[in-house]
Amino acid sequence: MQRFYLIVGHVGRLELLVPQGAKLVQLRIKDAPEPELRRQIARARDFCAVHDAQLVVNDHWEIALDLNCNFVHLGQEDMAEADFAALRRAGVRYGLSTHDEAELERALSQDPAYVALGPVYPTLLKQMKWAPQGLDRVSRWKALAGATPLVAIGGLTPDRLPGVFAAGADSAAVVTDIQQAEDPEARCRQWAKACA
C-alpha cells in the first residue's frame, strides 16, 4: 500500500496535486448533486488512470460501481447501507473508517483492503466526536489489524510521519496540511518525498 494517501474535495484539486507525486488519492465530495458527483468521479477516474494513480471514491459506492471505479472508502455510517457482496462481485476494493474497537472488529469482519484510524492528532478538518487517538492507539490498532493495512489520519504533518510509521501505520492520509498550505503543490511534493 502507498504510504502517502492524499484526500481532496474536488476533482480540480486532484488534477493539480496527483502530478506532484500522489499515487493514492481519495476524492471526498460532500453535498453535491448526483450529476456533479458523477461528473467529478468520472473525470477523476480518467485522470488517475492516465497518471498511474489509484483513485478511491469516498462514500458514493453505487456511483463508483456504475462508473467502473475499483476502490471506495466507507465510513461507519456508510457501511450499514453498502452492498459489500456487490462490491466484491465487481472486484471493487474498499477501505473502512474506524474509531473504536467495536468499529474495528466490525470493519475487519468485512475483509477490507485497509482500515483507517483517526484522528491521530487534533484535526481542523471537521468536528470529531472522538478525541485524538495518539500513537499508542495506532500501535494497538496495527496489532489488532494484523496483515490488514492501517491508514492513519487526522492532524498529520511531514514532521509527524516518522512517529506514525514507527507506531505501525502502513499509510498516512492527509487533507488539511496540504489543502491549507500556502503552496499546496510544493507541500504535496514534500509529503511524497517524506513518505518515499
Coordinates of N, CA and C in Angstrom, one line a residue:
M1 N 0.8 -1.2 0.0 CA 0.0 0.0 0.0 C 0.9 1.2 0.0
Q2 N 0.4 2.3 -0.7 CA 1.2 3.5 -0.8 C 1.2 4.2 0.6
R3 N 2.4 4.7 1.0 CA 2.5 5.3 2.3 C 1.9 6.7 2.3
F4 N 1.8 7.4 1.2 CA 1.2 8.7 1.1 C -0.2 8.6 0.5
Y5 N -1.2 9.0 1.3 CA -2.6 8.9 0.9 C -3.2 10.3 0.9
L6 N -3.4 10.9 -0.2 CA -3.9 12.2 -0.4 C -5.4 12.2 -0.4
I7 N -6.1 13.1 0.3 CA -7.5 13.2 0.2 C -7.9 14.6 -0.2
V8 N -8.7 14.7 -1.3 CA -9.1 16.0 -1.8 C -10.6 16.1 -1.9
G9 N -11.2 17.3 -2.0 CA -12.6 17.5 -2.0 C -13.2 17.9 -3.4
H10 N -12.3 18.0 -4.4 CA -12.8 18.4 -5.7 C -11.8 17.8 -6.8
V11 N -12.4 17.4 -7.9 CA -11.5 16.8 -9.0 C -10.5 17.8 -9.4
G12 N -10.8 19.1 -9.4 CA -9.8 20.1 -9.9 C -8.5 20.1 -9.0
R13 N -8.7 19.9 -7.7 CA -7.6 19.8 -6.7 C -6.8 18.5 -7.0
L14 N -7.6 17.4 -7.3 CA -6.9 16.1 -7.6 C -6.0 16.3 -8.8
E15 N -6.5 17.0 -9.9 CA -5.7 17.2 -11.1 C -4.5 18.1 -10.8
L16 N -4.6 18.9 -9.9 CA -3.4 19.8 -9.5 C -2.4 19.0 -8.8
L17 N -2.8 18.1 -7.9 CA -1.9 17.5 -6.9 C -1.3 16.1 -7.3
V18 N -2.1 15.3 -8.0 CA -1.6 14.0 -8.4 C -0.3 14.1 -9.1
P19 N -0.1 15.0 -10.0 CA 1.2 15.1 -10.7 C 2.4 15.4 -9.8
Q20 N 2.1 15.8 -8.6 CA 3.2 16.2 -7.7 C 3.7 15.0 -6.9
G21 N 3.2 13.8 -7.2 CA 3.7 12.6 -6.5 C 2.7 11.8 -5.8
A22 N 1.4 12.1 -5.8 CA 0.4 11.4 -5.1 C 0.0 10.2 -6.0
K23 N 0.2 9.0 -5.5 CA -0.2 7.8 -6.3 C -1.4 7.1 -5.7
L24 N -1.9 7.6 -4.5 CA -3.1 7.1 -3.9 C -3.9 8.3 -3.5
V25 N -5.1 8.5 -4.0 CA -5.8 9.7 -3.8 C -7.3 9.4 -3.6
Q26 N -7.9 10.0 -2.6 CA -9.3 9.8 -2.3 C -10.1 11.1 -2.7
L27 N -11.1 10.9 -3.5 CA -12.0 12.0 -3.8 C -13.2 12.0 -2.9
R28 N -13.2 13.0 -1.9 CA -14.2 13.0 -0.9 C -15.1 14.3 -1.1
I29 N -16.2 14.1 -1.8 CA -17.1 15.2 -2.1 C -18.3 15.1 -1.2
K30 N -18.6 16.2 -0.6 CA -19.7 16.3 0.3 C -20.7 17.3 -0.3
D31 N -22.0 17.0 -0.2 CA -23.1 17.9 -0.5 C -23.0 18.4 -2.0
A32 N -23.0 17.5 -2.9 CA -23.1 17.9 -4.3 C -24.2 17.0 -5.0
P33 N -24.9 17.6 -5.9 CA -26.0 16.9 -6.6 C -25.4 15.7 -7.4
E34 N -26.2 14.7 -7.6 CA -25.7 13.5 -8.2 C -25.0 13.7 -9.6
P35 N -25.6 14.5 -10.5 CA -24.9 14.7 -11.8 C -23.5 15.3 -11.6
E36 N -23.3 16.2 -10.6 CA -22.0 16.7 -10.4 C -21.1 15.7 -9.7
L37 N -21.6 14.9 -8.9 CA -20.8 13.8 -8.3 C -20.3 12.9 -9.5
R38 N -21.2 12.5 -10.3 CA -20.8 11.6 -11.4 C -19.8 12.2 -12.3
R39 N -20.0 13.5 -12.6 CA -19.0 14.2 -13.5 C -17.6 14.2 -12.9
Q40 N -17.5 14.6 -11.6 CA -16.2 14.7 -10.9 C -15.6 13.3 -10.8
I41 N -16.4 12.3 -10.4 CA -15.8 10.9 -10.2 C -15.3 10.4 -11.5
A42 N -16.1 10.5 -12.6 CA -15.6 10.0 -13.9 C -14.3 10.8 -14.4
R43 N -14.3 12.1 -14.2 CA -13.1 12.8 -14.5 C -11.9 12.4 -13.7
A44 N -12.1 12.2 -12.4 CA -11.0 11.8 -11.5 C -10.5 10.4 -11.9
R45 N -11.5 9.5 -12.2 CA -11.1 8.1 -12.7 C -10.2 8.2 -13.9
D46 N -10.6 8.9 -14.9 CA -9.8 9.0 -16.1 C -8.5 9.7 -15.9
F47 N -8.4 10.7 -15.1 CA -7.2 11.4 -14.8 C -6.2 10.5 -14.1
C48 N -6.7 9.8 -13.1 CA -5.9 8.9 -12.3 C -5.3 7.8 -13.2
A49 N -6.1 7.3 -14.1 CA -5.7 6.2 -15.0 C -4.5 6.7 -15.8
V50 N -4.6 7.9 -16.3 CA -3.5 8.4 -17.2 C -2.2 8.7 -16.3
H51 N -2.4 9.0 -15.1 CA -1.2 9.3 -14.2 C -0.8 8.2 -13.3
D52 N -1.3 7.0 -13.6 CA -0.9 5.8 -12.8 C -1.1 6.0 -11.3
A53 N -2.2 6.6 -11.0 CA -2.6 6.8 -9.6 C -3.9 6.0 -9.3
Q54 N -4.0 5.6 -8.0 CA -5.2 4.8 -7.6 C -6.2 5.8 -7.0
L55 N -7.4 5.9 -7.7 CA -8.5 6.7 -7.2 C -9.3 5.9 -6.2
V56 N -9.6 6.5 -5.0 CA -10.5 5.9 -4.0 C -11.7 6.9 -3.9
V57 N -12.9 6.4 -4.2 CA -14.1 7.2 -4.1 C -14.7 7.1 -2.7
N58 N -14.9 8.2 -2.1 CA -15.4 8.3 -0.7 C -16.9 8.2 -0.8
D59 N -17.5 7.3 0.0 CA -18.9 7.2 0.3 C -19.8 6.7 -0.9
H60 N -19.6 7.2 -2.0 CA -20.5 7.0 -3.1 C -20.3 5.7 -3.9
W61 N -20.5 4.6 -3.2 CA -20.1 3.3 -3.7 C -20.9 2.9 -4.9
E62 N -22.2 3.3 -4.9 CA -23.1 2.9 -6.1 C -22.6 3.6 -7.3
I63 N -22.3 4.9 -7.2 CA -21.8 5.6 -8.4 C -20.4 5.0 -8.8
A64 N -19.6 4.7 -7.9 CA -18.3 4.1 -8.2 C -18.5 2.8 -9.0
L65 N -19.5 2.0 -8.6 CA -19.8 0.8 -9.3 C -20.3 1.1 -10.7
D66 N -21.2 2.0 -10.8 CA -21.7 2.4 -12.1 C -20.6 2.9 -13.1
L67 N -19.6 3.6 -12.5 CA -18.6 4.2 -13.3 C -17.3 3.3 -13.4
N68 N -17.4 2.1 -13.0 CA -16.3 1.2 -13.1 C -15.1 1.6 -12.3
C69 N -15.3 2.3 -11.2 CA -14.1 2.6 -10.3 C -13.8 1.3 -9.5
N70 N -12.6 1.2 -9.1 CA -12.2 -0.1 -8.4 C -11.8 0.0 -7.0
F71 N -12.1 1.2 -6.4 CA -11.7 1.3 -4.9 C -12.7 2.4 -4.3
V72 N -13.2 2.1 -3.2 CA -14.1 3.0 -2.4 C -13.6 3.1 -1.0
H73 N -14.0 4.2 -0.3 CA -13.8 4.3 1.1 C -15.1 4.5 1.8
L74 N -15.4 3.8 2.9 CA -16.7 3.9 3.5 C -16.5 4.2 5.0
G75 N -17.3 5.2 5.5 CA -17.3 5.4 6.9 C -18.2 4.4 7.6
Q76 N -18.3 4.5 8.9 CA -19.1 3.5 9.6 C -20.6 3.6 9.2
E77 N -21.1 4.9 9.0 CA -22.5 5.0 8.7 C -22.8 4.4 7.3
D78 N -21.8 4.6 6.4 CA -22.0 4.1 5.0 C -22.0 2.6 5.0
M79 N -21.2 2.0 5.9 CA -21.1 0.5 5.9 C -22.5 -0.1 6.1
A80 N -23.4 0.5 6.8 CA -24.7 -0.1 7.1 C -25.5 -0.2 5.8
E81 N -25.3 0.7 4.8 CA -26.1 0.7 3.6 C -25.3 0.1 2.4
A82 N -24.0 -0.1 2.6 CA -23.3 -0.6 1.4 C -23.6 -2.1 1.1
D83 N -23.6 -2.4 -0.1 CA -23.7 -3.8 -0.6 C -22.3 -4.4 -0.8
F84 N -21.8 -5.0 0.3 CA -20.4 -5.5 0.2 C -20.3 -6.6 -0.8
A85 N -21.4 -7.4 -0.9 CA -21.4 -8.5 -1.9 C -21.3 -8.0 -3.3
A86 N -22.0 -6.9 -3.6 CA -21.9 -6.4 -5.0 C -20.6 -5.8 -5.2
L87 N -20.0 -5.1 -4.2 CA -18.6 -4.6 -4.4 C -17.6 -5.7 -4.7
R88 N -17.7 -6.8 -3.9 CA -16.8 -7.9 -4.1 C -17.0 -8.5 -5.5
R89 N -18.2 -8.7 -5.9 CA -18.5 -9.3 -7.2 C -17.9 -8.5 -8.3
A90 N -17.9 -7.2 -8.2 CA -17.3 -6.3 -9.2 C -15.8 -6.1 -9.0
G91 N -15.2 -6.7 -8.0 CA -13.8 -6.6 -7.8 C -13.4 -5.3 -7.2
V92 N -14.3 -4.6 -6.6 CA -14.0 -3.3 -6.0 C -13.5 -3.5 -4.6
R93 N -12.3 -2.9 -4.4 CA -11.7 -2.9 -3.0 C -12.3 -1.8 -2.2
Y94 N -12.2 -1.9 -0.9 CA -12.7 -0.9 0.0 C -11.9 -0.8 1.2
G95 N -11.8 0.5 1.7 CA -11.2 0.8 2.9 C -12.3 1.3 3.9
L96 N -12.1 1.1 5.2 CA -13.2 1.4 6.1 C -12.6 2.2 7.3
S97 N -13.4 3.2 7.7 CA -13.0 4.1 8.8 C -13.3 3.4 10.2
T98 N -12.5 3.5 11.1 CA -12.7 3.0 12.5 C -12.2 4.0 13.5
H99 N -12.9 4.0 14.7 CA -12.5 4.9 15.8 C -12.5 4.3 17.1
D100 N -13.1 3.1 17.2 CA -13.1 2.4 18.5 C -13.0 0.9 18.2
E101 N -12.8 0.1 19.2 CA -12.6 -1.4 19.0 C -13.8 -2.1 18.4
A102 N -15.0 -1.7 18.8 CA -16.2 -2.3 18.2 C -16.2 -2.0 16.7
E103 N -15.9 -0.8 16.3 CA -15.9 -0.4 14.8 C -14.8 -1.2 14.1
L104 N -13.6 -1.3 14.8 CA -12.5 -2.0 14.1 C -12.9 -3.5 13.9
E105 N -13.5 -4.1 14.9 CA -13.9 -5.5 14.8 C -15.0 -5.7 13.6
R106 N -15.9 -4.7 13.6 CA -16.9 -4.8 12.5 C -16.3 -4.6 11.1
A107 N -15.3 -3.7 11.1 CA -14.6 -3.4 9.8 C -13.8 -4.6 9.3
L108 N -13.1 -5.2 10.2 CA -12.2 -6.3 9.9 C -13.0 -7.5 9.4
S109 N -14.3 -7.6 9.9 CA -15.1 -8.8 9.5 C -15.5 -8.7 8.0
Q110 N -15.4 -7.5 7.4 CA -15.7 -7.3 6.0 C -14.5 -7.5 5.1
D111 N -13.4 -7.9 5.7 CA -12.1 -8.2 4.9 C -11.8 -7.0 4.0
P112 N -11.5 -5.8 4.6 CA -11.3 -4.6 3.8 C -9.8 -4.6 3.3
A113 N -9.6 -3.7 2.3 CA -8.3 -3.5 1.7 C -7.4 -2.8 2.7
Y114 N -8.0 -2.0 3.6 CA -7.4 -1.3 4.7 C -8.4 -0.9 5.7
V115 N -7.9 -0.6 6.9 CA -8.7 0.1 7.9 C -8.1 1.4 8.2
A116 N -8.9 2.5 8.5 CA -8.3 3.8 8.8 C -8.6 4.1 10.3
L117 N -7.7 4.7 11.0 CA -7.9 5.1 12.3 C -7.6 6.6 12.4
G118 N -8.5 7.3 13.1 CA -8.3 8.7 13.3 C -9.3 9.3 14.3
P119 N -9.1 10.6 14.6 CA -7.9 11.4 14.3 C -6.8 11.0 15.2
V120 N -5.6 10.8 14.6 CA -4.4 10.5 15.4 C -4.0 11.7 16.3
Y121 N -4.1 12.9 15.7 CA -3.8 14.1 16.3 C -5.0 15.1 16.2
P122 N -5.0 16.1 17.0 CA -6.2 17.1 16.8 C -6.2 17.5 15.3
T123 N -7.4 17.6 14.8 CA -7.6 18.0 13.4 C -8.5 19.2 13.3
L124 N -8.3 20.0 12.3 CA -9.1 21.2 12.0 C -10.2 20.9 10.9
L125 N -10.1 19.7 10.3 CA -10.9 19.4 9.2 C -12.4 19.4 9.5
K126 N -12.8 18.8 10.6 CA -14.2 18.7 10.9 C -14.4 18.4 12.4
Q127 N -15.5 18.7 12.9 CA -15.8 18.4 14.3 C -15.8 16.9 14.5
M128 N -15.0 16.4 15.4 CA -15.0 15.0 15.6 C -15.5 14.7 17.0
K129 N -16.3 13.6 17.1 CA -16.8 13.2 18.4 C -15.8 12.4 19.2
W130 N -14.6 12.0 18.5 CA -13.6 11.3 19.1 C -12.4 12.2 19.5
A131 N -11.8 11.9 20.6 CA -10.6 12.7 21.0 C -9.5 12.1 20.1
P132 N -8.4 12.9 20.0 CA -7.2 12.4 19.3 C -6.8 11.0 19.8
Q133 N -6.5 10.1 18.9 CA -6.3 8.7 19.3 C -4.8 8.5 19.8
G134 N -3.9 9.2 19.2 CA -2.5 9.1 19.7 C -1.7 7.9 19.1
L135 N -0.4 7.9 19.2 CA 0.4 6.9 18.6 C 0.3 5.5 19.3
D136 N 0.0 5.5 20.6 CA -0.2 4.2 21.3 C -1.4 3.5 20.7
R137 N -2.4 4.2 20.3 CA -3.6 3.6 19.7 C -3.3 3.1 18.3
V138 N -2.4 3.9 17.6 CA -2.0 3.4 16.3 C -1.3 2.0 16.4
S139 N -0.4 1.9 17.4 CA 0.3 0.6 17.6 C -0.7 -0.5 18.0
R140 N -1.7 -0.2 18.8 CA -2.7 -1.2 19.2 C -3.5 -1.6 18.0
W141 N -3.9 -0.6 17.2 CA -4.8 -0.9 16.0 C -4.0 -1.9 15.1
K142 N -2.7 -1.6 14.9 CA -1.9 -2.4 13.9 C -1.8 -3.8 14.5
A143 N -1.6 -4.0 15.8 CA -1.6 -5.3 16.4 C -2.9 -6.0 16.2
L144 N -4.0 -5.3 16.3 CA -5.3 -6.0 16.1 C -5.6 -6.2 14.7
A145 N -5.2 -5.3 13.8 CA -5.5 -5.5 12.3 C -4.6 -6.5 11.7
G146 N -3.5 -6.8 12.2 CA -2.6 -7.9 11.7 C -2.2 -7.5 10.3
A147 N -2.5 -8.4 9.3 CA -2.0 -8.2 8.0 C -2.8 -7.1 7.2
T148 N -3.9 -6.7 7.7 CA -4.7 -5.6 7.1 C -4.0 -4.3 7.2
P149 N -3.7 -3.6 6.1 CA -3.0 -2.3 6.2 C -3.8 -1.3 7.0
L150 N -3.0 -0.5 7.7 CA -3.6 0.5 8.6 C -3.3 1.9 8.1
V151 N -4.3 2.7 7.9 CA -4.1 4.1 7.4 C -4.4 5.0 8.6
A152 N -3.4 5.9 8.9 CA -3.5 6.9 10.0 C -4.0 8.2 9.4
I153 N -4.9 8.8 10.0 CA -5.5 10.1 9.5 C -5.7 11.0 10.7
G154 N -5.6 12.3 10.4 CA -6.0 13.3 11.4 C -4.8 14.1 12.0
G155 N -4.7 15.3 11.5 CA -3.6 16.2 12.1 C -2.2 15.8 11.7
L156 N -2.1 15.0 10.7 CA -0.7 14.6 10.3 C 0.0 15.7 9.5
T157 N 1.3 15.7 9.7 CA 2.2 16.6 9.0 C 3.5 15.8 8.6
P158 N 4.3 16.3 7.7 CA 5.5 15.5 7.4 C 6.4 15.3 8.6
D159 N 6.4 16.3 9.5 CA 7.3 16.1 10.7 C 6.8 15.0 11.6
R160 N 5.5 14.7 11.6 CA 4.9 13.6 12.4 C 5.0 12.3 11.8
L161 N 5.3 12.2 10.5 CA 5.3 10.9 9.8 C 6.2 9.8 10.4
P162 N 7.5 10.2 10.8 CA 8.3 9.1 11.4 C 7.7 8.4 12.6
G163 N 7.1 9.2 13.5 CA 6.4 8.6 14.6 C 5.2 7.7 14.3
V164 N 4.4 8.2 13.3 CA 3.2 7.5 12.8 C 3.6 6.2 12.2
F165 N 4.7 6.2 11.4 CA 5.1 4.9 10.7 C 5.8 4.0 11.8
A166 N 6.5 4.6 12.7 CA 7.2 3.7 13.7 C 6.1 3.1 14.6
A167 N 5.0 3.7 14.8 CA 3.9 3.2 15.6 C 3.2 2.0 14.9
G168 N 3.4 1.9 13.6 CA 2.8 0.8 12.9 C 1.9 1.1 11.7
A169 N 1.6 2.4 11.5 CA 0.8 2.7 10.3 C 1.5 2.3 9.0
D170 N 0.7 1.8 8.1 CA 1.2 1.5 6.8 C 1.1 2.7 5.8
S171 N 0.2 3.6 6.1 CA -0.1 4.7 5.2 C -0.5 5.9 6.0
A172 N -0.2 7.1 5.5 CA -0.6 8.3 6.2 C -1.5 9.1 5.3
A173 N -2.7 9.4 5.8 CA -3.7 10.2 5.0 C -3.6 11.6 5.4
V174 N -3.7 12.5 4.4 CA -3.6 13.9 4.6 C -4.7 14.7 3.9
V175 N -5.3 15.7 4.6 CA -6.2 16.6 3.9 C -5.7 18.0 4.2
T176 N -5.9 18.5 5.4 CA -5.7 19.9 5.7 C -4.3 20.4 5.5
D177 N -3.3 19.6 5.9 CA -1.9 20.1 5.8 C -1.5 20.5 4.4
I178 N -2.1 19.8 3.4 CA -1.8 20.2 2.0 C -2.8 21.2 1.5
Q179 N -4.1 21.0 1.8 CA -5.1 21.9 1.3 C -5.0 23.3 1.8
Q180 N -4.5 23.5 3.0 CA -4.4 24.8 3.6 C -3.0 25.4 3.5
A181 N -2.1 24.7 2.8 CA -0.7 25.2 2.7 C -0.7 26.4 1.7
E182 N 0.3 27.3 1.9 CA 0.4 28.4 1.0 C 0.7 28.0 -0.4
D183 N 1.5 26.9 -0.5 CA 1.8 26.3 -1.8 C 1.4 24.8 -1.8
P184 N 0.2 24.5 -2.1 CA -0.2 23.1 -2.0 C 0.6 22.1 -2.8
E185 N 1.0 22.6 -4.0 CA 1.8 21.7 -4.9 C 3.1 21.4 -4.2
A186 N 3.8 22.4 -3.7 CA 5.1 22.1 -3.1 C 4.9 21.3 -1.8
R187 N 3.8 21.5 -1.1 CA 3.6 20.7 0.1 C 3.3 19.3 -0.2
C188 N 2.6 19.0 -1.3 CA 2.4 17.7 -1.8 C 3.7 17.0 -2.2
R189 N 4.6 17.7 -2.8 CA 5.9 17.1 -3.2 C 6.6 16.8 -1.9
Q190 N 6.5 17.6 -0.9 CA 7.2 17.4 0.4 C 6.7 16.1 1.0
W191 N 5.4 15.9 1.0 CA 4.8 14.7 1.5 C 5.2 13.5 0.8
A192 N 5.2 13.6 -0.5 CA 5.6 12.4 -1.4 C 7.0 12.0 -1.0
K193 N 7.9 13.0 -0.9 CA 9.3 12.7 -0.5 C 9.4 12.1 0.9
A194 N 8.7 12.7 1.8 CA 8.8 12.2 3.2 C 8.3 10.8 3.3
C195 N 7.3 10.3 2.5 CA 6.8 9.0 2.5 C 7.5 8.0 1.6
A196 N 8.4 8.5 0.9 CA 9.1 7.6 -0.1 C 9.9 6.5 0.6

